[in-house]
Short mmCIF file of C-alpha atoms and ligand atoms in Angstrom, two decimals:
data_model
loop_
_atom_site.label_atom_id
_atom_site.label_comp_id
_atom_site.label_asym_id
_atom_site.label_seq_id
_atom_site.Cartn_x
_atom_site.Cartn_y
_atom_site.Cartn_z
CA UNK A 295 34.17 124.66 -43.82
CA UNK A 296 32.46 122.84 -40.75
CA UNK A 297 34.31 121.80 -37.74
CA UNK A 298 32.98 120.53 -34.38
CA UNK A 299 35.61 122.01 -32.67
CA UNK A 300 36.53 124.92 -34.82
CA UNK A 301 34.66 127.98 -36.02
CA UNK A 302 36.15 129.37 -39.52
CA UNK A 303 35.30 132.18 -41.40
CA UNK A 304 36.74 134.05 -44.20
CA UNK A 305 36.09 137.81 -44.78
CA UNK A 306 37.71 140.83 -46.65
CA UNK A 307 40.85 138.06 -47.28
CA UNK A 308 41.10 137.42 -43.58
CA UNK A 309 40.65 133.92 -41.77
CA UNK A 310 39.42 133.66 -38.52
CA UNK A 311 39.70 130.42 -36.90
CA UNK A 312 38.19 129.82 -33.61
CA UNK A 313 38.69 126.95 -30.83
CA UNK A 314 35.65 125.82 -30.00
CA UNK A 315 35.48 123.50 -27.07
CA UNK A 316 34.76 126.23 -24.16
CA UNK A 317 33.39 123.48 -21.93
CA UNK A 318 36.97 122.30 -21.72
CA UNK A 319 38.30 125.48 -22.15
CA UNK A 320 39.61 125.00 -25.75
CA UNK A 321 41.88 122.43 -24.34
CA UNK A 322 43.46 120.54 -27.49
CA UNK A 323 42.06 117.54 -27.51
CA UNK A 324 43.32 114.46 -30.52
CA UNK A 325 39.90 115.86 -33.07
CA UNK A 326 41.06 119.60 -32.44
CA UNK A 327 44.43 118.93 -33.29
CA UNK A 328 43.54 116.96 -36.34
CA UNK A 329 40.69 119.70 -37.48
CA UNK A 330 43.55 122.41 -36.98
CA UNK A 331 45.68 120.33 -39.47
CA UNK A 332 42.58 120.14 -41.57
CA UNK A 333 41.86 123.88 -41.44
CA UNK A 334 45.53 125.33 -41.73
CA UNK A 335 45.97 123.43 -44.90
CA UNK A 336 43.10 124.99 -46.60
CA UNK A 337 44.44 128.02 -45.72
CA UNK A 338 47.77 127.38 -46.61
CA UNK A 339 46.55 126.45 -50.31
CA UNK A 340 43.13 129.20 -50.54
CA UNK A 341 44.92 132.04 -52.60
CA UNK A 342 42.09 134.51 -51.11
CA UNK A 343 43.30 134.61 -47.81
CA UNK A 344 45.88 136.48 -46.91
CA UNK A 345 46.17 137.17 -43.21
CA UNK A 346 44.98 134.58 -40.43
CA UNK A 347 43.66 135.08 -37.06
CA UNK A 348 43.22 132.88 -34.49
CA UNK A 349 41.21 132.91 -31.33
CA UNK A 350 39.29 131.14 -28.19
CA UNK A 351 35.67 130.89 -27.93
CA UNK A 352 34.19 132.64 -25.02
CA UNK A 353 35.72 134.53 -22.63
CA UNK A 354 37.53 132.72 -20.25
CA UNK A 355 40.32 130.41 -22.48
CA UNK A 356 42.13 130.91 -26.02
CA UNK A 357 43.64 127.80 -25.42
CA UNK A 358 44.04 125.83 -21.39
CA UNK A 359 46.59 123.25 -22.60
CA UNK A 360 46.65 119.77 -24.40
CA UNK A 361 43.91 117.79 -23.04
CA UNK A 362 45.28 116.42 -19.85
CA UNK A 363 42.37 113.18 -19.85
CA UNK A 364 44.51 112.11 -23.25
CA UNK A 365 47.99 112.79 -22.20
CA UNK A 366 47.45 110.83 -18.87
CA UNK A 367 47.08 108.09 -21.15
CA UNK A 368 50.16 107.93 -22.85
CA UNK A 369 52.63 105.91 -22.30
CA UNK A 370 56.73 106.03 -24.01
CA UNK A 371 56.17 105.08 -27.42
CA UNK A 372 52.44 107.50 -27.97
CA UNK A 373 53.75 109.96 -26.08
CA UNK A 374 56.48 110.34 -28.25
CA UNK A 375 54.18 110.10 -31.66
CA UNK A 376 51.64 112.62 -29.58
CA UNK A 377 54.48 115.47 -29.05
CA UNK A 378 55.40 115.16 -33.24
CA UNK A 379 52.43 115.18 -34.29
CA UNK A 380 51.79 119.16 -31.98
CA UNK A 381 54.80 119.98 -33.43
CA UNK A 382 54.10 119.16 -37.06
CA UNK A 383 50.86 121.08 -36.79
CA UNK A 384 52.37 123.88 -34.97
CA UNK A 385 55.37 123.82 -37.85
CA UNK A 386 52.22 124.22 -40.45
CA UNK A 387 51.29 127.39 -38.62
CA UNK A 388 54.67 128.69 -38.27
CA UNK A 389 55.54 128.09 -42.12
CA UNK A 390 52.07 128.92 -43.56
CA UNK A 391 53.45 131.44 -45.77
CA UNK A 392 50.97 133.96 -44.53
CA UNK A 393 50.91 136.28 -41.46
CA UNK A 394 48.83 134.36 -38.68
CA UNK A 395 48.07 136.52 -35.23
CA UNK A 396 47.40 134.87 -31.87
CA UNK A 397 44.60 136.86 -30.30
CA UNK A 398 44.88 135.83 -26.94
CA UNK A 399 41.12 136.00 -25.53
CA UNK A 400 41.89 134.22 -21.97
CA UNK A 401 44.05 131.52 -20.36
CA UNK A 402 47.19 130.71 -22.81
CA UNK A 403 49.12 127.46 -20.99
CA UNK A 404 50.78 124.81 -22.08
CA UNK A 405 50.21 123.57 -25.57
CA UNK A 406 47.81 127.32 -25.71
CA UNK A 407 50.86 129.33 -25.58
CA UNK A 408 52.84 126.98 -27.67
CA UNK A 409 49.81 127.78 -30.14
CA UNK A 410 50.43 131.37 -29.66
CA UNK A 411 54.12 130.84 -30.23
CA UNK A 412 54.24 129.52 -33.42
CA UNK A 413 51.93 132.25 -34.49
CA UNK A 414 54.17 135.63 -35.58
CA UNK A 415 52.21 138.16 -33.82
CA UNK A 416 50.69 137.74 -30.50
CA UNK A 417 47.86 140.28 -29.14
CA UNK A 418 46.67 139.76 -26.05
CA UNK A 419 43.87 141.04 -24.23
CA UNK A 420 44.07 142.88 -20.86
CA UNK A 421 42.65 139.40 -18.64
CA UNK A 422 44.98 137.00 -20.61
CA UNK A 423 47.24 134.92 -18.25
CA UNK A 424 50.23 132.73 -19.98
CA UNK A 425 52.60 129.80 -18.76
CA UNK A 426 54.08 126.69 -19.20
CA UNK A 427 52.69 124.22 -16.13
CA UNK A 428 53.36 121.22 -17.57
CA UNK A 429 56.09 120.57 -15.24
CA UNK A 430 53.02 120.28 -12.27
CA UNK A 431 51.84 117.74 -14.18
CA UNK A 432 55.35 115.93 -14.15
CA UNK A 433 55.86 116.42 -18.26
CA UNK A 434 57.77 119.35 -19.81
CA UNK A 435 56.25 121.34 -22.99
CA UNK A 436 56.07 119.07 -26.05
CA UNK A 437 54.73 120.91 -28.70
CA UNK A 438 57.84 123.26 -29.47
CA UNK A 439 57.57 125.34 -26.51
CA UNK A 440 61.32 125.04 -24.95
CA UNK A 441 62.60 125.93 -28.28
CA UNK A 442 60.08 129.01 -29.23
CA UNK A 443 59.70 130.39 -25.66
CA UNK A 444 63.63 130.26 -25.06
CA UNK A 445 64.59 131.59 -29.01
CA UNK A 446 61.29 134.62 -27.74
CA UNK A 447 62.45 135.49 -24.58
CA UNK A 448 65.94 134.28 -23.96
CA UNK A 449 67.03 131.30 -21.77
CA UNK A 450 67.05 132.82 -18.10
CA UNK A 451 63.12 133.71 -18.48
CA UNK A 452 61.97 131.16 -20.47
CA UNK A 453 63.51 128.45 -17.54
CA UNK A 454 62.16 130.37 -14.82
CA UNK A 455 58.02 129.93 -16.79
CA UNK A 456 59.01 126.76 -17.55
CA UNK A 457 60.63 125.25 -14.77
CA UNK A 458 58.06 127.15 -12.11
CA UNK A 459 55.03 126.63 -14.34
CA UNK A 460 53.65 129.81 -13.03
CA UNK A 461 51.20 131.55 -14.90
CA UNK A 462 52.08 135.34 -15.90
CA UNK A 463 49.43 138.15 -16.67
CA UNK A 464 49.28 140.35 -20.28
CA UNK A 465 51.59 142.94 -18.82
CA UNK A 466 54.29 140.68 -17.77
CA UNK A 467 53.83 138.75 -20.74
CA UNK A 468 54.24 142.26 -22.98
CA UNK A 469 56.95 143.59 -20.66
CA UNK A 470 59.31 140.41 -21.37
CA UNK A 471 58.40 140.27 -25.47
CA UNK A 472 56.08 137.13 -25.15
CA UNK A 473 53.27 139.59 -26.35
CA UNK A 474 53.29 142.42 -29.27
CA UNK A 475 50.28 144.51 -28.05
CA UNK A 476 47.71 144.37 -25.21
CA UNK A 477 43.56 145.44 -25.56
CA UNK A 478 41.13 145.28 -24.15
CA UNK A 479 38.90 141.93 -24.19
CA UNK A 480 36.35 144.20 -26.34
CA UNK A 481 39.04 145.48 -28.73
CA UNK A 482 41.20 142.50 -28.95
CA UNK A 483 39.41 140.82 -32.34
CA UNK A 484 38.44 144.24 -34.10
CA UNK A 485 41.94 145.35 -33.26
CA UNK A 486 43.61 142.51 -34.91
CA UNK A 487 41.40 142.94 -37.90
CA UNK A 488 42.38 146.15 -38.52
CA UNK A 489 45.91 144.80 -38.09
CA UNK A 490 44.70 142.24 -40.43
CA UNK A 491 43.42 144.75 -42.95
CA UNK A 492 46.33 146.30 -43.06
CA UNK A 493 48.80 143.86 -43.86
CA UNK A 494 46.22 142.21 -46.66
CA UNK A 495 46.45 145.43 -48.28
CA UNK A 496 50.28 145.39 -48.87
CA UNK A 497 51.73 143.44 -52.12
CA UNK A 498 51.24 139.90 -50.90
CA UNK A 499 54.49 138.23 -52.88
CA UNK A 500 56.06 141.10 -50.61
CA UNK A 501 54.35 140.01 -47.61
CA UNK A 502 55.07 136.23 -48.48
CA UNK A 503 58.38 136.62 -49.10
CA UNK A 504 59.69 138.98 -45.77
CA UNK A 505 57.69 136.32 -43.56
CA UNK A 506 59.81 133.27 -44.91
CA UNK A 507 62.79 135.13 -44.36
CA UNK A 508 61.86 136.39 -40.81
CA UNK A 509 60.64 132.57 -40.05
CA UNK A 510 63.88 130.98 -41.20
CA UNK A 511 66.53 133.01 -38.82
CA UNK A 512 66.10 131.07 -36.30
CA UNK A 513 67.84 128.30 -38.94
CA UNK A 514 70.31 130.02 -40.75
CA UNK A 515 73.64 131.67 -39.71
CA UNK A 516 73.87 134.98 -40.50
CA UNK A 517 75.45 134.53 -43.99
CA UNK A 518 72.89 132.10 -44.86
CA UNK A 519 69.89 134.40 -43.81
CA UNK A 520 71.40 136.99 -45.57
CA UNK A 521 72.00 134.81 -48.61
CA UNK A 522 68.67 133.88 -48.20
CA UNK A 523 67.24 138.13 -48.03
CA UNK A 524 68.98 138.56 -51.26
CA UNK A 525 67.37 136.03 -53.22
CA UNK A 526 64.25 136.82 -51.60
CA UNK A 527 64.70 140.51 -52.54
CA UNK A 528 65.45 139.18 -55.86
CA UNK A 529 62.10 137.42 -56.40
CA UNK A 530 60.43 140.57 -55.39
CA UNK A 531 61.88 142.72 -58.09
CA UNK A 532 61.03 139.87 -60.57
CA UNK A 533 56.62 140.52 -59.43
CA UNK A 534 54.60 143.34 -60.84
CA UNK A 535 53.85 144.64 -57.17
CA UNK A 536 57.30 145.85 -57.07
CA UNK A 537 56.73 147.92 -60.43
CA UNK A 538 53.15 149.22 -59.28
CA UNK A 539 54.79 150.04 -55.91
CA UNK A 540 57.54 151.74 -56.64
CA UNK A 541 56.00 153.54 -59.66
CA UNK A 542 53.30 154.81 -57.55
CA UNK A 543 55.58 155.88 -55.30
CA UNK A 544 57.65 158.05 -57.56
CA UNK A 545 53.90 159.37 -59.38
CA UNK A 546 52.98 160.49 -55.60
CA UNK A 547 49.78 157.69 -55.92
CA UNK A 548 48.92 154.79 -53.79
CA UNK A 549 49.82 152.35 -55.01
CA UNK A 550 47.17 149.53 -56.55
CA UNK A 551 48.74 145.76 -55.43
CA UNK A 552 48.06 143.00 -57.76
CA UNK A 553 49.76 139.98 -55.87
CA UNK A 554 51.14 139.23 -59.10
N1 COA B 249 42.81 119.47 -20.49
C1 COA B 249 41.62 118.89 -20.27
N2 COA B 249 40.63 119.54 -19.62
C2 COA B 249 40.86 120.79 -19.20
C3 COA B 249 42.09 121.44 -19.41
C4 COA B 249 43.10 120.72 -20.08
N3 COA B 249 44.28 121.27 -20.36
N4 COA B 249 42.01 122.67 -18.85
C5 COA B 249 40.77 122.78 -18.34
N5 COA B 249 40.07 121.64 -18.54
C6 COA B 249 38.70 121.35 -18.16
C7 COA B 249 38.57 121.06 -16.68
O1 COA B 249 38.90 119.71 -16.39
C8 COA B 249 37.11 121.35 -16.47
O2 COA B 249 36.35 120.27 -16.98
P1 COA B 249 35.11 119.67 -16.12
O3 COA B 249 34.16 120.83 -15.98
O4 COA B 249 34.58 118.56 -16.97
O5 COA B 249 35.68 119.25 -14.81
C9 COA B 249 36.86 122.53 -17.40
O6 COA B 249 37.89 122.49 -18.36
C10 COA B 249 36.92 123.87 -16.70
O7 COA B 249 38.17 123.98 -16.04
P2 COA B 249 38.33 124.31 -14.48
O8 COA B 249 39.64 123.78 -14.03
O9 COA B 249 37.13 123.87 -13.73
O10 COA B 249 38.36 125.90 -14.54
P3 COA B 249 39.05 126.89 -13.49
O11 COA B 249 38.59 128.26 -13.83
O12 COA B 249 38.85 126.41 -12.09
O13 COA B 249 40.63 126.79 -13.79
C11 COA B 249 42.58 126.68 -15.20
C12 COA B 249 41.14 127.22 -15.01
C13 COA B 249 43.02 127.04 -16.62
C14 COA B 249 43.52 127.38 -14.18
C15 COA B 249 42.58 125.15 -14.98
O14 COA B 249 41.55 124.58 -15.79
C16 COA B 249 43.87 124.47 -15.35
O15 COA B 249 44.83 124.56 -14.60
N6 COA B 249 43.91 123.78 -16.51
C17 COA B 249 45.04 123.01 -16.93
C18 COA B 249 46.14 123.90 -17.45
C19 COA B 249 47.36 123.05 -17.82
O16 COA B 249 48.01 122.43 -17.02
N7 COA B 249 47.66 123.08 -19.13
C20 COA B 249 48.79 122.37 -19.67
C21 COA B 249 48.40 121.02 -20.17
S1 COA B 249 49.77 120.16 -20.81
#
């Protein structure tokens, strides 16, 4: 698929989708967020790719925000329709279906660490620096970044990023949970390929399945969630990944997924 905004590129079932806009420093702009939308829905529906990663071009950014020139435009009734729309595509990510890592290259603010917050795994390189400074800019985070930050890393820390809008480094961000591992900038992608590789070689209904239920805590009480494990459990006994994998286990094999 061609972007101009977005490289994307499909190998050994893995996605890699990369902002493209370093002269802005992969700030969002309307025709990234709409090739995003674009993108994640192929992936959503391709049934060869398994495990998504997503990056900045260069060096410097994985993503520096919303683009400021558009949101200084808006006024009460787009800014509201500009917010839903983030979220919506933000939503996509977060409900895919299928795994998607943030590998976080470079700067991560605003609507860049919203990005990596609807993602389920975050690796970060060892330069990466993350925040929330939309409050300089006299705005707040509108594309579901009070409610992920605060459900990641608890109330008391996400107000003080949020209400400060001061930028933390990788270690802070790994020390409070905002981050799952830290590399170097030279490790960071073939890192979260292996990662990658390793997840898209696991029973993919399996896979599927414990990411919907891990996505929909934050929703459910604990009755429903469980309610929700069981018949997810269910389904997975019902695929026959669950036969090959248990079967192998018991034959002292590895076991050969299907997906089916
Ligand atoms: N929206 C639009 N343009 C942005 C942007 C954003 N979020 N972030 C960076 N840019 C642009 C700059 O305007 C500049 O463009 P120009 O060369 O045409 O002037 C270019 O990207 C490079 O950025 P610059 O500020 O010169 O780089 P720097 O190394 O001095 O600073 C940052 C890097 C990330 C600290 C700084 O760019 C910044 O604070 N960006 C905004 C972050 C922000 O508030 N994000 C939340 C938005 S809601």
């Amino acid at each position: 698929m061609d972007f101009k905004n977005l490289l994307f590129d499909v190998e050994k079932n893995i996605a890699l989708v990369k902002i493209n806009r370093q002269e802005k420093l992969n700030a969002l702009n309307d025709e990234t967020l709409n090739e995003l939308n674009i993108c994640f829905n192929h992936i959503k529906n391709d049934k060869n790719i398994f495990v998504v990663i997503i990056t900045g071009a260069g060096e410097k950014a994985f993503v520096a925000g919303a683009d400021i020139s558009e949101i200084n435009k808006l006024n009460i009734i787009s800014a509201k329709e500009f917010s839903e729309k983030g979220q919506a595509i933000f939503n996509l990510i977060e409900n895919l279906g299928k795994p998607v890592i943030a590998a976080v290259n470079g700067f991560a603010l605003g609507g860049g660490c919203e990005l990596a917050l609807a993602c389920h795994i975050r690796f970060s390189s060892d330069r990466a620096k993350f925040g929330q400074p939309e409050v300089n800019l006299g705005i707040i985070p509108g594309y579901g970044g009070t409610q992920r930050l605060t459900r990641l890393i608890g109330s008391g820390r996400a107000a003080e990023l949020i209400l400060t809008g001061d930028l933390i480094d990788a270690e802070e961000a790994y020390r409070i949970g905002l981050v799952n591992k830290i590399f170097s900038p030279e490790e960071l992608i073939s890192q979260s390929k292996l990662f990658a590789e390793k997840i898209a070689s696991k029973g993919q209904a399996a896979v599927g399945f414990a990411l919907k239920s891990i996505v929909s805590c934050d929703e459910l009480s604990e009755d429903e969630g469980q309610n929700l494990e069981s018949s997810l459990f269910a389904l997975c006994c019902g695929t026959d990944d669950f036969k090959e994998g248990t079967s192998a286990f018991l034959e002292k094999r590895k076991p050969n997924f299907k997906n089916l």
